[in-house]
Coordinates of C-alpha atoms in Angstrom, one line a residue:
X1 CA 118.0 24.1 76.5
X2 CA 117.8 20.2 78.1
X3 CA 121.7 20.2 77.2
X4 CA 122.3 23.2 79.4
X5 CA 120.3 22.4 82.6
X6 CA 121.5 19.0 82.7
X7 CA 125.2 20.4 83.2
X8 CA 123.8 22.9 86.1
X9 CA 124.3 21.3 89.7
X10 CA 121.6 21.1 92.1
X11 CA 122.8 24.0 94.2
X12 CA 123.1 26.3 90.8
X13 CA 119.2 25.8 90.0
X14 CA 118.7 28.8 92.3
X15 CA 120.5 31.4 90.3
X16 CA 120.4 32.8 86.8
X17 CA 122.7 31.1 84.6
X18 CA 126.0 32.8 83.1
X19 CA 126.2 34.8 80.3
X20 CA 128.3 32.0 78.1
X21 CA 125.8 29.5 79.0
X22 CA 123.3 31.7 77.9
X23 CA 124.8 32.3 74.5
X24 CA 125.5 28.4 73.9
X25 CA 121.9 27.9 74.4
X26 CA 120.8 30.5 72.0
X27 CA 123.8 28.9 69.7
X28 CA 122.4 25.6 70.0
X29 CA 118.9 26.5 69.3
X30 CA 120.1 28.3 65.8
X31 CA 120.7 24.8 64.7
X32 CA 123.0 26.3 62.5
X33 CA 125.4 22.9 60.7
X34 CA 127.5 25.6 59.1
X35 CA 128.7 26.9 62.9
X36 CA 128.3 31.3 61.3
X37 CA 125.4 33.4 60.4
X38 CA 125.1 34.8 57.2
X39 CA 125.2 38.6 57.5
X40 CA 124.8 40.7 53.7
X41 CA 127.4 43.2 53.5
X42 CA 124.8 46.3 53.3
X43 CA 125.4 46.1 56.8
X44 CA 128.9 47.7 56.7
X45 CA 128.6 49.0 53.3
X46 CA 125.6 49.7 51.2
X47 CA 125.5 50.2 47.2
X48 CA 122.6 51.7 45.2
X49 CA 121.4 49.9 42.3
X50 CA 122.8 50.5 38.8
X51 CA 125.4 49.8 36.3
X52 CA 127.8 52.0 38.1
X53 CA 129.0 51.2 41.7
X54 CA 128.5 53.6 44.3
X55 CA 128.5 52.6 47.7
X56 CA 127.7 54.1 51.2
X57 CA 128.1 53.6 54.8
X58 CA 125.7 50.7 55.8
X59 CA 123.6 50.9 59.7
X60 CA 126.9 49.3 61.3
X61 CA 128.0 53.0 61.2
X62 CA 125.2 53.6 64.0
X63 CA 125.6 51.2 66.1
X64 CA 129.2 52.0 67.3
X65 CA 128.3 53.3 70.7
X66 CA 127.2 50.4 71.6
X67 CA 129.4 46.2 71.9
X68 CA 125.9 45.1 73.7
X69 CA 123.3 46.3 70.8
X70 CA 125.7 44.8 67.6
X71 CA 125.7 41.4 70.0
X72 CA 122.6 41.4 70.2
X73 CA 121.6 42.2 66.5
X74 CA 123.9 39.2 65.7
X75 CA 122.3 36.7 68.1
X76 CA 119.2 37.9 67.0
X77 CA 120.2 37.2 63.5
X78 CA 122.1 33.9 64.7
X79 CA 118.9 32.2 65.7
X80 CA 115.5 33.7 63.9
X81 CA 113.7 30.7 62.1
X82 CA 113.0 30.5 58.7
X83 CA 109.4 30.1 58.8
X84 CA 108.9 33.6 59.3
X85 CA 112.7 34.8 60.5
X86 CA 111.3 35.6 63.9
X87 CA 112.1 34.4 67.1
X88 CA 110.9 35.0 71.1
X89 CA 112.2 34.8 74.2
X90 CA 112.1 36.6 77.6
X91 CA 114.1 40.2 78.0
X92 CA 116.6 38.1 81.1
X93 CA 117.5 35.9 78.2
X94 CA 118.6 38.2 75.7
X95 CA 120.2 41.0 78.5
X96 CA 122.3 37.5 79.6
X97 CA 123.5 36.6 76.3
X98 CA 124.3 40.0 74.8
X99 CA 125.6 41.5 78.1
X100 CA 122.9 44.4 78.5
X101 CA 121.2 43.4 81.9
X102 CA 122.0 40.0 84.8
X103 CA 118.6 41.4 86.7
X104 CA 116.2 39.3 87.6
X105 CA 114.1 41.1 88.9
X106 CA 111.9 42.7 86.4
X107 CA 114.3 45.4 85.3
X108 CA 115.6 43.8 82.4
X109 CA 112.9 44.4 80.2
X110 CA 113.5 47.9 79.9
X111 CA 117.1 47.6 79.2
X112 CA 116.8 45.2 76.5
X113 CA 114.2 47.4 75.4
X114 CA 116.0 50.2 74.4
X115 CA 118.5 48.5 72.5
X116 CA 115.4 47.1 70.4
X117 CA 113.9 50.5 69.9
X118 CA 117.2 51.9 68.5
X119 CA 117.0 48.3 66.5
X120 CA 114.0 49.5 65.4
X121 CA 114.6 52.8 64.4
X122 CA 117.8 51.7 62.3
X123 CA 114.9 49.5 60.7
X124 CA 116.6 46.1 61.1
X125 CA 114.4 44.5 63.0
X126 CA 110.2 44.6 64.0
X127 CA 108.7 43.4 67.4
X128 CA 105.2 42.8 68.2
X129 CA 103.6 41.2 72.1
X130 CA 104.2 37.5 72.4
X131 CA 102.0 36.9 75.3
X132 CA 104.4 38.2 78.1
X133 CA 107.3 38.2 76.2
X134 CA 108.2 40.3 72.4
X135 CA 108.7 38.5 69.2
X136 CA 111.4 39.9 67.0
X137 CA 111.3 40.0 63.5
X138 CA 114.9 40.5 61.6
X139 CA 114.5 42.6 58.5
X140 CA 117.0 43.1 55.6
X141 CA 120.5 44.0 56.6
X142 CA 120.5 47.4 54.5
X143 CA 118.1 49.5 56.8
X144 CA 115.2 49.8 54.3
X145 CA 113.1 47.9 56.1
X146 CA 112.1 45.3 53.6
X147 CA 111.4 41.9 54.6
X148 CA 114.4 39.6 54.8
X149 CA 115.3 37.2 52.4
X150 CA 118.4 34.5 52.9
X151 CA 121.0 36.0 50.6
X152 CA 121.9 33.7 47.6
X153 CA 125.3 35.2 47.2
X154 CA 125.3 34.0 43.4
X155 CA 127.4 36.3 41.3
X156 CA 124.4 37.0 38.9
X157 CA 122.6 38.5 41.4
X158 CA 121.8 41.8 43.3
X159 CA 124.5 43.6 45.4
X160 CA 122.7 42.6 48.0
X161 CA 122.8 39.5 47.9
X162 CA 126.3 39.3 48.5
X163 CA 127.2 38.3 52.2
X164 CA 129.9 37.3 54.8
X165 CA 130.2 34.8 58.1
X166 CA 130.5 35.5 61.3
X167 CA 131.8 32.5 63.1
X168 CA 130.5 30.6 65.9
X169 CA 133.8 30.9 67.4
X170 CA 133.1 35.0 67.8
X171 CA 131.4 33.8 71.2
X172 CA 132.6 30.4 71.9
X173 CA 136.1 31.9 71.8
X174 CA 134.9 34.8 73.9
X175 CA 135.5 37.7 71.1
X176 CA 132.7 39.3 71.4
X177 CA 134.4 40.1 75.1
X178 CA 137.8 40.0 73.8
X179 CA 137.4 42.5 71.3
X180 CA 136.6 46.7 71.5
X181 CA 133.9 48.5 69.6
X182 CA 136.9 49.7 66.9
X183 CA 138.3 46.0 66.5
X184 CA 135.0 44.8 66.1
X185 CA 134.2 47.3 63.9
X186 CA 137.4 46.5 61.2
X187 CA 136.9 42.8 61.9
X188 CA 133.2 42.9 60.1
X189 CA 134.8 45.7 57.8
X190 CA 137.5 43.4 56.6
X191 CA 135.7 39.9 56.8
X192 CA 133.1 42.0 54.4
X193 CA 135.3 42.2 51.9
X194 CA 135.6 38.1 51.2
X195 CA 139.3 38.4 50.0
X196 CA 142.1 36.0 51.0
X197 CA 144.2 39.4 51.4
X198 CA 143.5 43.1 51.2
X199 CA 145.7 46.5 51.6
X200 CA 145.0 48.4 54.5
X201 CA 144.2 52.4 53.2
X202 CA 144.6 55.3 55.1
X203 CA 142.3 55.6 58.1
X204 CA 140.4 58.7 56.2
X205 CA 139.6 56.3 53.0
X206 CA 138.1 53.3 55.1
X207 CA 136.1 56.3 57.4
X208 CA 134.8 57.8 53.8
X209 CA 133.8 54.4 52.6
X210 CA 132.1 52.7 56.4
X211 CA 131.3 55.9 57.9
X212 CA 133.8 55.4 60.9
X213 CA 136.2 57.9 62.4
X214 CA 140.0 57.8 61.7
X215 CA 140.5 57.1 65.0
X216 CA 138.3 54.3 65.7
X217 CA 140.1 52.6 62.2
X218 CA 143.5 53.2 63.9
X219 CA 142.8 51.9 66.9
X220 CA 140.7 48.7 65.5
X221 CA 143.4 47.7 62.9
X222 CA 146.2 47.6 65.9
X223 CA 144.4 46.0 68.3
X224 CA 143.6 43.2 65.5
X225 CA 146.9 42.8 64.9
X226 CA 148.3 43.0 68.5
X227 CA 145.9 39.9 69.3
X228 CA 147.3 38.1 66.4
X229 CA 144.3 38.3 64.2
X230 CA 145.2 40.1 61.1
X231 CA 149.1 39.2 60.2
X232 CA 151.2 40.3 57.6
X233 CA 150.4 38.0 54.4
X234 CA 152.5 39.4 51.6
X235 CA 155.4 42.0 51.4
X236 CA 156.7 42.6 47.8
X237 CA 158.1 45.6 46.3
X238 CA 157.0 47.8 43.5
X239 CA 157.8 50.7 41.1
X240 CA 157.1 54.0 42.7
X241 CA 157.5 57.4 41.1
X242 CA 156.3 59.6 44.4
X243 CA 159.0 57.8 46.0
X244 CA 162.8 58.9 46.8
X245 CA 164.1 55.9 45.5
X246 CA 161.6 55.3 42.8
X247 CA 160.4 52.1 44.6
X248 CA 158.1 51.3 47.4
X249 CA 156.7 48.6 49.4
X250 CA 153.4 46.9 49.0
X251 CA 151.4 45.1 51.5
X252 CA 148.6 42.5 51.9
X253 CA 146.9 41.5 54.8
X254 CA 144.7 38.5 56.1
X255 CA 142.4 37.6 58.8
X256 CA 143.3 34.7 60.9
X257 CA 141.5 31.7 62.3
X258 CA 138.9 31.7 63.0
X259 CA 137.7 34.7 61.3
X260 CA 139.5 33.7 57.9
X261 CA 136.2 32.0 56.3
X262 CA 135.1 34.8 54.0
X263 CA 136.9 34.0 50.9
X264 CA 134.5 33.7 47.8
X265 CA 135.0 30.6 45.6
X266 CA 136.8 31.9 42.4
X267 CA 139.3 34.0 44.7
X268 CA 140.1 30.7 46.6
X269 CA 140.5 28.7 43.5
X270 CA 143.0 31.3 41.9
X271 CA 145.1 31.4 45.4
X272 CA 145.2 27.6 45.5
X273 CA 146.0 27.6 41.5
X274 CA 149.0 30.0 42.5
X275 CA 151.0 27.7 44.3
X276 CA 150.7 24.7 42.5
X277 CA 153.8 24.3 39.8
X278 CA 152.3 25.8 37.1
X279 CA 151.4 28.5 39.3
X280 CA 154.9 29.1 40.8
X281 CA 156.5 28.7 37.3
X282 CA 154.1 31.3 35.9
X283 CA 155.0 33.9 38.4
X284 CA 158.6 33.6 38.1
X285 CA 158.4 33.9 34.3
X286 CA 156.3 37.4 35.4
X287 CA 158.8 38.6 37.4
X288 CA 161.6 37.8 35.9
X289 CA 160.5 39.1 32.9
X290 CA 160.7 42.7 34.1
X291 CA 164.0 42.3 35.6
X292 CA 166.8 43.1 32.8
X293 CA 169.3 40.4 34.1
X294 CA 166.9 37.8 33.7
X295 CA 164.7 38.5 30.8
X296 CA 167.7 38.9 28.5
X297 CA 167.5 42.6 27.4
X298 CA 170.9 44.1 27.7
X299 CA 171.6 46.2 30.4
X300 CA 172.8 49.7 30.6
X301 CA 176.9 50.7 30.6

């Protein structure tokens, strides 16, 4: 907070500061080295326990009506302590930062308020009186309401433990105004999956899956890709018998900078192992392999 009212001027002491300052000083008080906040992928998409997978649509799904309430659900989980994952401030401070309310006079509280109830009721977060102002309490990620825990992320463990990062840069890069609901919505969809490249299904799959409309994929996937942020990563050809001329072409996807972090550890090793020479020679031998001219079978007259 010093950092941010030493840069005000004199003549600026009078008036609420801006939104952006607002979230830097939230930012800044997360203390956060890693510059992201862990966010466990029950969020998006939820899996019951068992041997078997079968996954659901996590809260995201009901929370799409709204850019201010998923901000704020982020900041709140940007900046909660670890002594008991709870944090307080005054409703001005979080209407400023996640864009619901710039009043200052007393009507903020109500705003900010209702966004916390439907928080509340999606049971990802509790409040309780903090003298004037409301303590928030994050719970886990899934909507069960249990307490949080910091996800571990190890293999060996629980679904959900596994998680993904949201960048710092989602605000200090202005996203979170850049973006629409349905960009935002795929971005957290595809940074979920922690892959250094993915195939975009149908609309109908990914709305089956996240509990999304067609529609709102559609629209998020082109807007992601008009603003440069998912890019064609790999085009290769394969053997197709539904199509005309027995072939068809495949597809992978990636993420950009700064919202390309989300790779896990054995994925990025095998990607890195790929292109080294071993790596290179090994894929040729694949391919060529299956190609008559090349793998030495003789070829059809």
């Amino acid at each position: 907070m010093d950092s941010v009212n030493t840069e005000l001027t004199v003549l600026k002491r009078d008036m609420a500061v801006s939104q952006d300052d607002t979230i830097r000083m939230l930012l800044e008080q997360s203390k956060r080295t890693s510059r992201a906040v862990l966010i466990r992928r029950a969020f998006v998409q939820d899996a019951d326990p068992g041997l078997r997978l079968v996954t659901r649509p996590g809260p995201f799904s009901k929370m799409l009506r709204s850019n201010e309430r998923l901000d704020l659900f982020l900041l709140i989980h940007c900046i909660t302590a670890r002594a008991d994952w709870g944090v307080a401030h005054r409703s001005e401070t979080w209407g400023r930062a996640a864009g619901i309310s710039f009043a200052t006079n007393g009507t903020a509280s109500a705003a900010v308020s209702r966004h916390l109830h439907k928080l509340k009721e999606l049971k990802l977060i509790s409040t309780e009186p903090y003298g004037r102002m409301t303590k928030i309490t994050k719970l886990l990620e899934d909507g069960s309401g249990d307490p949080y825990t910091l996800p571990s992320g190890d293999k060996e463990g629980s679904r959900k433990s596994t998680y993904f990062k949201v960048p710092f840069a989602y605000w200090e890069q202005h996203y979170y105004r850049k973006l629409s609901m349905p960009a935002k919505a795929m971005l957290l969809i595809l940074m979920s999956q922690r892959s250094p490249s993915f195939a975009l299904y149908k609309a109908r799959e990914y709305a089956l899956w996240y509990g999304i409309s067609p529609s709102t994929v559609g629209r998020g996937i082109e807007e992601l890709k008009k603003k440069r942020l998912l890019y064609e990563f790999l085009s290769e050809q394969q053997l197709d018998g539904f199509s005309v001329l027995g072939q068809s072409t495949h597809v992978r996807w990636a993420l950009a900078a700064p919202f390309d972090l989300n790779v896990n550890k054995t994925e990025r090793e095998a990607a890195e192992a790929a292109w080294t020479p071993e790596g290179i020679a090994r894929t040729a031998l694949r391919i060529g392999s299956r190609i008559p001219a090349l793998s030495g079978a003789a070829i059809p007259r």
